[in-house]
Each structure stands twice: as C-alpha cells, then as structure tokens.
mmCIF file of N, CA and C in Angstrom:
data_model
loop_
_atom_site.group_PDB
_atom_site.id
_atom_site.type_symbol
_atom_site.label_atom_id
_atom_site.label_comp_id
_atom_site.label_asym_id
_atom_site.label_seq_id
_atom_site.Cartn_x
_atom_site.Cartn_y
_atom_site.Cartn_z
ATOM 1 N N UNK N 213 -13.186 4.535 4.175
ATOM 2 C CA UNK N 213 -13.628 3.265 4.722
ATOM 3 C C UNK N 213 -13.653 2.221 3.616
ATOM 4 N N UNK N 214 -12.968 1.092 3.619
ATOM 5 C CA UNK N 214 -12.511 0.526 3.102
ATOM 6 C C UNK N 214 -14.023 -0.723 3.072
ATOM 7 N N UNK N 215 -14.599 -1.546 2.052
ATOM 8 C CA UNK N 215 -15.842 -2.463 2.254
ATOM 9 C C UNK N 215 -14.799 -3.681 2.404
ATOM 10 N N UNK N 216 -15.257 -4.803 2.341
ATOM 11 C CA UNK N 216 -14.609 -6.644 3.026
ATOM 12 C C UNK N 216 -13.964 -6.767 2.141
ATOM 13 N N UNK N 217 -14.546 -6.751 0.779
ATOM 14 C CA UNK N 217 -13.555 -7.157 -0.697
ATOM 15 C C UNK N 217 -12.631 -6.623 -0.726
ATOM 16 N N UNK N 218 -12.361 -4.968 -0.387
ATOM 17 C CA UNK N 218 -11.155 -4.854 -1.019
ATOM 18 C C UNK N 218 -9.946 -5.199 0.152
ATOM 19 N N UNK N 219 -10.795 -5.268 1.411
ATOM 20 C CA UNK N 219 -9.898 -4.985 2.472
ATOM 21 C C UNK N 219 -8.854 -7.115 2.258
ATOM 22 N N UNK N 220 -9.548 -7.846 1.727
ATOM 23 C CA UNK N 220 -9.581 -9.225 1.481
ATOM 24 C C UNK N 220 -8.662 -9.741 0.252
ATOM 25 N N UNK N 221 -8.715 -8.193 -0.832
ATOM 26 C CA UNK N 221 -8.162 -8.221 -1.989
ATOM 27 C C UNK N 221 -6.889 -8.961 -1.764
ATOM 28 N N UNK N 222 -6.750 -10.227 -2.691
ATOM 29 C CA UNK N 222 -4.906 -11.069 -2.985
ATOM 30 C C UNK N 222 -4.766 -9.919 -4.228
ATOM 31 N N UNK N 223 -3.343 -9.915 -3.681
ATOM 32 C CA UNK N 223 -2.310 -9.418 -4.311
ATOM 33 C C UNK N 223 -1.265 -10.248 -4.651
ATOM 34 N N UNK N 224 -0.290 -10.349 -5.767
ATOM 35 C CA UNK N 224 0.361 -11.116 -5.896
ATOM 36 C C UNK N 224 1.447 -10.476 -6.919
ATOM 37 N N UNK N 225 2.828 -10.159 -5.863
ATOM 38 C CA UNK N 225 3.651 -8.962 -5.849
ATOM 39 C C UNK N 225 4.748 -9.926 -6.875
ATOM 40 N N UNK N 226 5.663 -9.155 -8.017
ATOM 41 C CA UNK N 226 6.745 -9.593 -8.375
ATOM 42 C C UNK N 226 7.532 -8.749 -8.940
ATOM 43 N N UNK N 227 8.715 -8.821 -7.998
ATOM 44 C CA UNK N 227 9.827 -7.586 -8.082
ATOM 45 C C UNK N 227 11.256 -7.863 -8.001
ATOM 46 N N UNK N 228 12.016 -7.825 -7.989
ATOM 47 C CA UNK N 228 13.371 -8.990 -8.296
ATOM 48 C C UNK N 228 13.700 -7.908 -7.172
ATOM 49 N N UNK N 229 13.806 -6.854 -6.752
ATOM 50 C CA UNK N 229 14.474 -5.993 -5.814
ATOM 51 C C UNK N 229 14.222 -6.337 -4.630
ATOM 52 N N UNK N 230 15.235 -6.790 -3.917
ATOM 53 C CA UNK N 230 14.336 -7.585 -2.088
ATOM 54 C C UNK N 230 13.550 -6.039 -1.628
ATOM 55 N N UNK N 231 14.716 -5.046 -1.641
ATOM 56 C CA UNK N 231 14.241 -3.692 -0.444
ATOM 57 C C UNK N 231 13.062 -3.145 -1.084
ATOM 58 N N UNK N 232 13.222 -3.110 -2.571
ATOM 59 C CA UNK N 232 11.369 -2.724 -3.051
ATOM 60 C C UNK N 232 10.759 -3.270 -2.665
ATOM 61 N N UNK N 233 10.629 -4.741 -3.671
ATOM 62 C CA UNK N 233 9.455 -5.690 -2.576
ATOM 63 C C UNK N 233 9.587 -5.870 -0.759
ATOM 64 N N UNK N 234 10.265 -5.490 -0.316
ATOM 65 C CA UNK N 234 9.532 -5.964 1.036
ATOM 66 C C UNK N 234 9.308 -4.877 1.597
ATOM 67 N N UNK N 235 9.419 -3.137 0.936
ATOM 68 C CA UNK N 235 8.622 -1.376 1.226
ATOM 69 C C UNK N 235 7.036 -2.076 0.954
ATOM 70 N N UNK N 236 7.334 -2.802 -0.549
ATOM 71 C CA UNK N 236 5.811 -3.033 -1.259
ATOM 72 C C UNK N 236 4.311 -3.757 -0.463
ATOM 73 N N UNK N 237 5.904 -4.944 -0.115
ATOM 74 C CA UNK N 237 4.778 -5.414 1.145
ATOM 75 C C UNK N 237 4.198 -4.927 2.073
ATOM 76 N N UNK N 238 4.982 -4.411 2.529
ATOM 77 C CA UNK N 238 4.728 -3.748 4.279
ATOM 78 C C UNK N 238 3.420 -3.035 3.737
ATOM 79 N N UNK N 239 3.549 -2.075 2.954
ATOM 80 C CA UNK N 239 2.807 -0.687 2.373
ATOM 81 C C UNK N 239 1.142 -1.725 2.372
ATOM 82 N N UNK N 240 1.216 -2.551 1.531
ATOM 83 C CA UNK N 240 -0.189 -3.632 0.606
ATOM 84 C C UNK N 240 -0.782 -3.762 1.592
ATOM 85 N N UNK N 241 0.473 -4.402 3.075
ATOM 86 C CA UNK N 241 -0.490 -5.435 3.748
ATOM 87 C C UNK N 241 -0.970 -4.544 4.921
ATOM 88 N N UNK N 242 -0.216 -3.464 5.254
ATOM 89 C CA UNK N 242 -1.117 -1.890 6.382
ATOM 90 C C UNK N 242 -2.175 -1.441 5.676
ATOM 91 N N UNK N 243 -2.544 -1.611 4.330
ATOM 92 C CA UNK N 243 -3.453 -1.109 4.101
ATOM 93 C C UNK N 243 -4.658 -2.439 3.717
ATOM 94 N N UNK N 244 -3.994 -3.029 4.410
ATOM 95 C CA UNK N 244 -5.149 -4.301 4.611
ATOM 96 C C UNK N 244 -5.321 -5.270 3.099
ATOM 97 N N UNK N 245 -4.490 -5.668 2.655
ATOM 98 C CA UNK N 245 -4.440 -6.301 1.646
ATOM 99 C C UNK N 245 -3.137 -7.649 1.672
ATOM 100 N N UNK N 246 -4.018 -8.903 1.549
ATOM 101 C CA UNK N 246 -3.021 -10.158 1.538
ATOM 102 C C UNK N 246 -2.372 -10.089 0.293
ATOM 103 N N UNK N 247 -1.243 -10.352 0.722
ATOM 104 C CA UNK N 247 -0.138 -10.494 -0.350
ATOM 105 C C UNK N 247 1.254 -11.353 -0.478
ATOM 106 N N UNK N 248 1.074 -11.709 -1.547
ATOM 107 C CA UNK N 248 2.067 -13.189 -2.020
ATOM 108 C C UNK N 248 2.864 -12.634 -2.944
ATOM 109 N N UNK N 249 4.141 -12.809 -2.055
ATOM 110 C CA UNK N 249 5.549 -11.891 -3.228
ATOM 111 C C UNK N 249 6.224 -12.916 -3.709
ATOM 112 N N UNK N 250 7.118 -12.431 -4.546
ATOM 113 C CA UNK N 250 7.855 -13.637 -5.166
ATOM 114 C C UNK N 250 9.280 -12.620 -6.449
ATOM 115 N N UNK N 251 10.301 -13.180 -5.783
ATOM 116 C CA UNK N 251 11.276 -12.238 -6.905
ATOM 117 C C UNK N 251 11.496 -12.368 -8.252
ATOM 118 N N UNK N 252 10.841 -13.757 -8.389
ATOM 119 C CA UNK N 252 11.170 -13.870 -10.426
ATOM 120 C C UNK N 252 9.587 -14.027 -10.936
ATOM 121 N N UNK N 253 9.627 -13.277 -12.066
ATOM 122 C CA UNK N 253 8.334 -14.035 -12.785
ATOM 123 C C UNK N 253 7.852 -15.374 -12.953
ATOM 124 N N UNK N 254 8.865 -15.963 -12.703
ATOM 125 C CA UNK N 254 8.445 -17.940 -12.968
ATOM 126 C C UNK N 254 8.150 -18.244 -11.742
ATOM 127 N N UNK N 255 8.393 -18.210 -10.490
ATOM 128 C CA UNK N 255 7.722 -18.294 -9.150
ATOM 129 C C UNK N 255 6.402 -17.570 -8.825
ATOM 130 N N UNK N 256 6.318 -16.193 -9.466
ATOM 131 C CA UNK N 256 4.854 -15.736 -9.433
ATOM 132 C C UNK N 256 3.925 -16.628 -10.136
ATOM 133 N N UNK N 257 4.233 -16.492 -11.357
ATOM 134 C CA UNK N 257 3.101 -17.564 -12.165
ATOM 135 C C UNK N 257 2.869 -19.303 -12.089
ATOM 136 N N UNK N 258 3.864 -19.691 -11.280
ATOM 137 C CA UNK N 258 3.389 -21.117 -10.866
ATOM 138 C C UNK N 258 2.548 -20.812 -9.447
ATOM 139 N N UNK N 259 2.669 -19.561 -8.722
ATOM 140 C CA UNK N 259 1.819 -19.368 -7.532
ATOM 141 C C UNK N 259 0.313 -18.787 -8.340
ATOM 142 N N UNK N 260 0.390 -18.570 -9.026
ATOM 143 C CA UNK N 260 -0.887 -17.947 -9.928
ATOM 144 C C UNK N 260 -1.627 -19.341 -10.431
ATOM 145 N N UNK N 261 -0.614 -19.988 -11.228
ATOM 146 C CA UNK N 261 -1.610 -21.274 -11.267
ATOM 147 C C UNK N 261 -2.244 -22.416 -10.303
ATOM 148 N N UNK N 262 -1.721 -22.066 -9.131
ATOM 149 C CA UNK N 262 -2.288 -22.757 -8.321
ATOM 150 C C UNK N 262 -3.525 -21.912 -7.513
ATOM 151 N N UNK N 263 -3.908 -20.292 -7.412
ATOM 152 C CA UNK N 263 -4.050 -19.858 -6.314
ATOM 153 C C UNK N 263 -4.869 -18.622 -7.437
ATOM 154 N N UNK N 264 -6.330 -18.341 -7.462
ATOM 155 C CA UNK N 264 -6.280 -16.955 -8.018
ATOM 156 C C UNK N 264 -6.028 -15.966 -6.770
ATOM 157 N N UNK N 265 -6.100 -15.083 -7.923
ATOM 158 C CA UNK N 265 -5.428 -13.333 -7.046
ATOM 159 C C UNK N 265 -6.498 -12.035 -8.215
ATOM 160 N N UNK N 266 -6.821 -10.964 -7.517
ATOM 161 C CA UNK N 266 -7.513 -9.848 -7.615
ATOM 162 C C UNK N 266 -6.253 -9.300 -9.008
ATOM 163 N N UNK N 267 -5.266 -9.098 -8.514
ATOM 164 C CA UNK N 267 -4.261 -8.113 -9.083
ATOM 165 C C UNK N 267 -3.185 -8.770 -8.890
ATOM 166 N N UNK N 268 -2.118 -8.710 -10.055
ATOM 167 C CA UNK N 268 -0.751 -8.969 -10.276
ATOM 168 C C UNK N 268 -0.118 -7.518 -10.652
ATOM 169 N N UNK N 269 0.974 -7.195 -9.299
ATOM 170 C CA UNK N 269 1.393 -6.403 -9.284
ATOM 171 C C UNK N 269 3.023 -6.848 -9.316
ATOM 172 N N UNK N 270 3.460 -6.056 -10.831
ATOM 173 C CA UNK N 270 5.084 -6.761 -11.243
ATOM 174 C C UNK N 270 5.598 -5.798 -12.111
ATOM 175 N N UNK N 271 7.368 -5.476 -11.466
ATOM 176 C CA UNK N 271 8.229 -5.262 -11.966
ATOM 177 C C UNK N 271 8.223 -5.669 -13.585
ATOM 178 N N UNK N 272 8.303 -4.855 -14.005
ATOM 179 C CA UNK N 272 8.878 -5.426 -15.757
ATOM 180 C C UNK N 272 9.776 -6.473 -16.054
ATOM 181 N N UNK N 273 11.209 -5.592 -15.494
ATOM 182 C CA UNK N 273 12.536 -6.247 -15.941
ATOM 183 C C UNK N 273 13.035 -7.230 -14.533
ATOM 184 N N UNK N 274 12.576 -8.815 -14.971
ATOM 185 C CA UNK N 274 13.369 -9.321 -13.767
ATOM 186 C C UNK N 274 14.029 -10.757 -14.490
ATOM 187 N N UNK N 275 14.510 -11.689 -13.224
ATOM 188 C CA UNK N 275 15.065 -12.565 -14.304
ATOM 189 C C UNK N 275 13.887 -13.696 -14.613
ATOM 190 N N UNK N 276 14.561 -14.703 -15.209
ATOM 191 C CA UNK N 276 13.902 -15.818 -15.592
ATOM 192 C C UNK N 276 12.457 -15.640 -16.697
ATOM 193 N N UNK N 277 11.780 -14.668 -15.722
ATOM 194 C CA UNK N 277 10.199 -14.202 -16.893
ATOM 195 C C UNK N 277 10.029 -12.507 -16.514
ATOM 196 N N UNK N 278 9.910 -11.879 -17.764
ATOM 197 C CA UNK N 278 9.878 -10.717 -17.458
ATOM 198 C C UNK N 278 8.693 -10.180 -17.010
ATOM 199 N N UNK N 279 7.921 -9.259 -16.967
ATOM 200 C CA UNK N 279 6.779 -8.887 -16.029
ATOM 201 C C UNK N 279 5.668 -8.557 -16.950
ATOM 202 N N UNK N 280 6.359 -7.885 -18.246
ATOM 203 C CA UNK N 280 5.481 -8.600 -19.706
ATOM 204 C C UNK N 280 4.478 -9.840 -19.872
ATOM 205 N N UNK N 281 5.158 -11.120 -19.677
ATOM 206 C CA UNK N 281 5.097 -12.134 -20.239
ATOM 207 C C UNK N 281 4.483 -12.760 -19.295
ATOM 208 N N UNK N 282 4.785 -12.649 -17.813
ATOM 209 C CA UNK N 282 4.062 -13.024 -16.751
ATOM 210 C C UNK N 282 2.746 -12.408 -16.958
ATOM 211 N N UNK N 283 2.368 -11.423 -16.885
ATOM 212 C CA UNK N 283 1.360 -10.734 -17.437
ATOM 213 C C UNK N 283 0.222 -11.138 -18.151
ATOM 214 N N UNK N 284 1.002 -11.289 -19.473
ATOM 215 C CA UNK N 284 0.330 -12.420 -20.569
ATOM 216 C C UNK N 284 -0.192 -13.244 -20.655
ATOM 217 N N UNK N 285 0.709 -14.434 -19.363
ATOM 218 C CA UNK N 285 0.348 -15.427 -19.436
ATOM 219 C C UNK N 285 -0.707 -15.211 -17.862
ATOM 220 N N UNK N 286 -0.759 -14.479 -16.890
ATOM 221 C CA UNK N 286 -1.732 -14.176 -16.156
ATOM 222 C C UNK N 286 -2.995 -14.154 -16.557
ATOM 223 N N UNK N 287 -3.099 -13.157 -17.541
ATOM 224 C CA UNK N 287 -4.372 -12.897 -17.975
ATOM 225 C C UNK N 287 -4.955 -14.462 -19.057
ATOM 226 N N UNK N 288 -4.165 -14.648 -19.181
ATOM 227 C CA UNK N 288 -4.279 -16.553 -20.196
ATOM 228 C C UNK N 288 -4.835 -17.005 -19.053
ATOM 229 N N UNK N 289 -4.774 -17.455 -17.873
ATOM 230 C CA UNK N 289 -4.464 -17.747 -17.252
ATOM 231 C C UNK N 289 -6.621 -17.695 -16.200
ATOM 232 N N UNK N 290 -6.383 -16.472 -16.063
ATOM 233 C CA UNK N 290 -7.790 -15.610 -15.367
ATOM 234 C C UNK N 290 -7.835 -14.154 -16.012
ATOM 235 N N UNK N 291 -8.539 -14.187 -16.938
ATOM 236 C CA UNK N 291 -9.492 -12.747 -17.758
ATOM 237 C C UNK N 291 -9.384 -11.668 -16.806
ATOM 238 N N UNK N 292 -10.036 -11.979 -15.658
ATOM 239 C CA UNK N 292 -10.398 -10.932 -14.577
ATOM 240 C C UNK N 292 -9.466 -10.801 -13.750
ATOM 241 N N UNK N 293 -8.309 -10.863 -13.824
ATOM 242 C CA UNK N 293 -7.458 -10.708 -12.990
ATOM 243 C C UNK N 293 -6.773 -9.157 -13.579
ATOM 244 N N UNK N 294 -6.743 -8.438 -12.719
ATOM 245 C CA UNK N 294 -5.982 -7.057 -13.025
ATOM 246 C C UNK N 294 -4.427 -6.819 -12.831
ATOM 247 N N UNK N 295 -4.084 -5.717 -13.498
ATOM 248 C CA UNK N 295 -2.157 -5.842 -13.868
ATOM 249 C C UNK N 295 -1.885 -4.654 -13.930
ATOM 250 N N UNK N 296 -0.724 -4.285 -12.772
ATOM 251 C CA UNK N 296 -0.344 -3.431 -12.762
ATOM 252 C C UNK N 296 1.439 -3.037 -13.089
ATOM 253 N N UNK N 297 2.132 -2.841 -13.427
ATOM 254 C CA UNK N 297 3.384 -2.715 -13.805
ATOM 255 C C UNK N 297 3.738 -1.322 -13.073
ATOM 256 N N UNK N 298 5.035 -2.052 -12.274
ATOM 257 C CA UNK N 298 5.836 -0.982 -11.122
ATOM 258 C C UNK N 298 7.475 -0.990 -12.078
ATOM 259 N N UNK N 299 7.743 0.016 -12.159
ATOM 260 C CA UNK N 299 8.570 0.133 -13.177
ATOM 261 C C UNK N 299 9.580 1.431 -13.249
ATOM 262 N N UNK N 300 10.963 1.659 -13.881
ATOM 263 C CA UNK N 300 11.112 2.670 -14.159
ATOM 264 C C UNK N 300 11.463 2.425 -15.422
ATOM 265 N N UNK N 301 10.887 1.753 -16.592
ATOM 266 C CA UNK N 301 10.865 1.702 -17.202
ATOM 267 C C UNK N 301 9.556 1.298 -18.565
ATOM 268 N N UNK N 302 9.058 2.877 -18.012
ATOM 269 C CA UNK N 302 7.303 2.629 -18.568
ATOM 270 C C UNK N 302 7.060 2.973 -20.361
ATOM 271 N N UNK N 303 7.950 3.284 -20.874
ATOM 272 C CA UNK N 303 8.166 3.339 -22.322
ATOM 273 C C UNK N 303 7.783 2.008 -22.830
ATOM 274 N N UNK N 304 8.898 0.781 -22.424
ATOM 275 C CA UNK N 304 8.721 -0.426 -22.384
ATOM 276 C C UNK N 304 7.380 -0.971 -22.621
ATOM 277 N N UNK N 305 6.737 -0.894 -21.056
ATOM 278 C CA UNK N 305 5.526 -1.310 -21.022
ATOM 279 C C UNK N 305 4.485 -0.694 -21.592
ATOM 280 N N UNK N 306 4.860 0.604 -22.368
ATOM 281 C CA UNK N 306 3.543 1.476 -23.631
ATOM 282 C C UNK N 306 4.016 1.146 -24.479
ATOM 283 N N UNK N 307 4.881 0.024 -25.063
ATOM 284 C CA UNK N 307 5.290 0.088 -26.522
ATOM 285 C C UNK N 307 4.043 -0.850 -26.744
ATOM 286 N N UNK N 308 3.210 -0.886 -28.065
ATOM 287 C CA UNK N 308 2.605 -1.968 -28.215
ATOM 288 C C UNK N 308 2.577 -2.665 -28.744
ATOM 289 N N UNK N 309 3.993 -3.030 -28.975
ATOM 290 C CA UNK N 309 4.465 -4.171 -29.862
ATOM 291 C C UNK N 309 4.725 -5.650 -28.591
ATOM 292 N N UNK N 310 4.788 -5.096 -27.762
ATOM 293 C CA UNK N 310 4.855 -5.808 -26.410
ATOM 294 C C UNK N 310 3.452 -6.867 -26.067
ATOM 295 N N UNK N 311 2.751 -7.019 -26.411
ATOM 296 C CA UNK N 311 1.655 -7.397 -25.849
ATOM 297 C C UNK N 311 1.071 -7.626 -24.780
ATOM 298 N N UNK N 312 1.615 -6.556 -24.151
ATOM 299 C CA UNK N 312 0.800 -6.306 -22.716
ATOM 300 C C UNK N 312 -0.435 -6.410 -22.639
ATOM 301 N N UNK N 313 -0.983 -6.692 -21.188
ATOM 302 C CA UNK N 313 -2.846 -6.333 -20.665
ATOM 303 C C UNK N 313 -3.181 -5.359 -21.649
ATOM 304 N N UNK N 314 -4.005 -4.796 -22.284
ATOM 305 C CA UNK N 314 -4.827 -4.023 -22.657
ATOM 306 C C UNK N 314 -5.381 -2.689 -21.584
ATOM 307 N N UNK N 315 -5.511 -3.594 -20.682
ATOM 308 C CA UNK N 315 -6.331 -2.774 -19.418
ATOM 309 C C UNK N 315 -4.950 -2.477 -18.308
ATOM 310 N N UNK N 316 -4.110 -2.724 -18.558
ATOM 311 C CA UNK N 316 -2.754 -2.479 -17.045
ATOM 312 C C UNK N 316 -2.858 -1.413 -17.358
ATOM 313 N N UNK N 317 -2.266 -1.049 -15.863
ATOM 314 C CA UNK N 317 -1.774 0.453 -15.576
ATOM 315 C C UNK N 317 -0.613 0.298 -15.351
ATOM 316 N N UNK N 318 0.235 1.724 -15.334
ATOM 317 C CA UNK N 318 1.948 1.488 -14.893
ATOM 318 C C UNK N 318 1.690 2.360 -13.993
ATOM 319 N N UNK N 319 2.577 2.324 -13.205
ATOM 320 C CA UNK N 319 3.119 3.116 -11.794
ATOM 321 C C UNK N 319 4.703 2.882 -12.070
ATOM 322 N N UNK N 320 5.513 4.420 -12.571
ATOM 323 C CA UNK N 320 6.538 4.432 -12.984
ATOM 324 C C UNK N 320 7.380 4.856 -11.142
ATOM 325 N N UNK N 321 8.574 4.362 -11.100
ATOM 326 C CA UNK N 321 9.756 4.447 -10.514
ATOM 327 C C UNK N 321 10.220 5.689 -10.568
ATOM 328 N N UNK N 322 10.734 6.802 -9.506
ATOM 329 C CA UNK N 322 10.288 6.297 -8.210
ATOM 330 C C UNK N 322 8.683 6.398 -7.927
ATOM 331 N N UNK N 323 8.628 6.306 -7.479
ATOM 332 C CA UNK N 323 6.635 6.611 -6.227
ATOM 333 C C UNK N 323 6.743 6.722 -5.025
ATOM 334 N N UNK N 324 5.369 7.350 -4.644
ATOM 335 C CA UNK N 324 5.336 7.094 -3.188
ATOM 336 C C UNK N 324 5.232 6.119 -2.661
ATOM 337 N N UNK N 325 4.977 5.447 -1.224
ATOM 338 C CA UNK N 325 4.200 4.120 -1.373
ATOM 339 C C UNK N 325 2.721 4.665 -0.583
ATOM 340 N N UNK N 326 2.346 5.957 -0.412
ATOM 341 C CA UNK N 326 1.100 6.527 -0.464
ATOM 342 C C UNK N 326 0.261 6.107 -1.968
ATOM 343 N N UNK N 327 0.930 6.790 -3.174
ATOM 344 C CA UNK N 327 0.529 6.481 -4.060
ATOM 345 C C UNK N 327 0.534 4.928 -4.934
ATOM 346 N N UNK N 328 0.983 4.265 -4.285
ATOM 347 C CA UNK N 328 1.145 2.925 -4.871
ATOM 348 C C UNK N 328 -0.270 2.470 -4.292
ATOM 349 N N UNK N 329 -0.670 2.471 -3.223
ATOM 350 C CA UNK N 329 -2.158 2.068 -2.383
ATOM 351 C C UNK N 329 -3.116 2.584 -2.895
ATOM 352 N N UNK N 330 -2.838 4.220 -3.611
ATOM 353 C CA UNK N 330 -4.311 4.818 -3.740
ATOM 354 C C UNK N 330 -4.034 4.299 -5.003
ATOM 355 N N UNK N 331 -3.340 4.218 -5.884
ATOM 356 C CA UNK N 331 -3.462 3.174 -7.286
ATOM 357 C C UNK N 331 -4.110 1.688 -7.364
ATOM 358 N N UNK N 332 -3.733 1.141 -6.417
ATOM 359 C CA UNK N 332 -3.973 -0.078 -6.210
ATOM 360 C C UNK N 332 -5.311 0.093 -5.794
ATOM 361 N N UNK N 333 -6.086 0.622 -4.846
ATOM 362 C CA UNK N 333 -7.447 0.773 -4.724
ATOM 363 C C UNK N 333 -7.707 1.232 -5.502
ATOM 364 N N UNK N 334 -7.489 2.339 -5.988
ATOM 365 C CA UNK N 334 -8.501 2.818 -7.596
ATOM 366 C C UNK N 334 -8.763 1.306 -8.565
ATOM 367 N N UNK N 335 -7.758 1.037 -8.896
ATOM 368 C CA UNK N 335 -7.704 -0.342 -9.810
ATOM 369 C C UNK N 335 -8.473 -1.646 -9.278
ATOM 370 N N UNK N 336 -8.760 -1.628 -8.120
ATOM 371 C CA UNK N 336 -9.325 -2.858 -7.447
ATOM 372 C C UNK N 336 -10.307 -2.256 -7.625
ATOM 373 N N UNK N 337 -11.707 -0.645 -7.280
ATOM 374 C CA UNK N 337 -12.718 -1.152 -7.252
ATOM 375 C C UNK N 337 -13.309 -0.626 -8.543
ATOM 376 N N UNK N 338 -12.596 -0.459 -9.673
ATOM 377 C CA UNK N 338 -12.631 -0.630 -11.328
ATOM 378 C C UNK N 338 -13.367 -1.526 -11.855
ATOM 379 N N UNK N 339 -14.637 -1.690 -12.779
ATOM 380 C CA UNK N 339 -15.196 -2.475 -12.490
ATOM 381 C C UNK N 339 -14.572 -3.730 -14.098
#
C-alpha cells in the first residue's frame, strides 16, 4: 500500500531511446507516479528549471547533455532531488572521476520493469 506522497511522486524521465522511454513510462505511471519524459538531457533540465521533481531518472549516454551532467546540474539546481541512472553502461557512472550525485543509484541495462518500480520506490521513501 502505497501512502499520497509517493503515489504523487514527479518523476522526470530522460532517455534518448523512444521504445525504452515510453516501457519506462507506461511502467512509472501504473504504478501511480506522474511523469515528465524528455529524450535529450537539455530538454530535461530546462523542464527541471522550471518545475521541481522527487527524482531524475536518466539514461547516461544521450545527445546534446549527457545524463552525468544533467545530473550535476540537477542537483545544482535542488539538493533534494534524487538520481537515478538507467544504463548499460554502469562502469561509466562508478568512475569517480565523473562527478556524479554522491547519493545516485544505477539500474544497469537490461532490467525488469518490475524492478525498475521496486527501485524507484525504495529510493523515493529513502530518507
């Protein structure tokens, strides 16, 4: 049983892959979670500066801003905002020369999209 917050939780999806992102969506928003996708990092983060969100959930490698840097500038952006990196390329995102979140999690490529939800709730009610 899910409480109001999380069921209320913004999400704010960025994945350059249409057929990922729109599994991702479907998956977020059945499990009761609003969500604002967007295929490049530079369209997520001008929707970020206008709009907070719970969690930024993003592809690494896309064009224009990578999922790094969006990241970066997320958390610049709102402290409390949480980051998750969907990826098959999670080496990347553990190098720490990268300056990733501190606090992200990765969810490496492939997944379920069972397990993408119970990640995403674990991480949402994280305090």
């Amino acid at each position: 049983m899910r409480t109001p917050v999380e069921i209320s939780a913004k999400i704010l999806l960025a994945e350059d892959d249409n057929d990922m992102r729109r599994f991702l969506v479907k998956a977020l928003q059945n499990a009761g979670y609003d969500v604002a996708s967007f295929d490049n990092g530079m369209s997520a983060y001008n929707r970020l500066r206008e709009e907070p969100f719970e969690l930024l959930l993003t592809d690494i490698v896309m064009p224009e801003m990578d999922g790094i840097e969006l990241a970066r500038r997320a958390t610049e952006l709102d402290p409390e905002i949480k980051v998750m990196f969907i990826t098959g390329f999670a080496a990347v995102a553990l190098n720490p020369d990268n300056n990733a979140p501190k606090d992200a999690r990765i969810l490496s490529k492939p997944f379920h999209l069972r397990e993408l939800v119970s990640e995403v709730e674990r991480l949402l009610r994280a305090a």
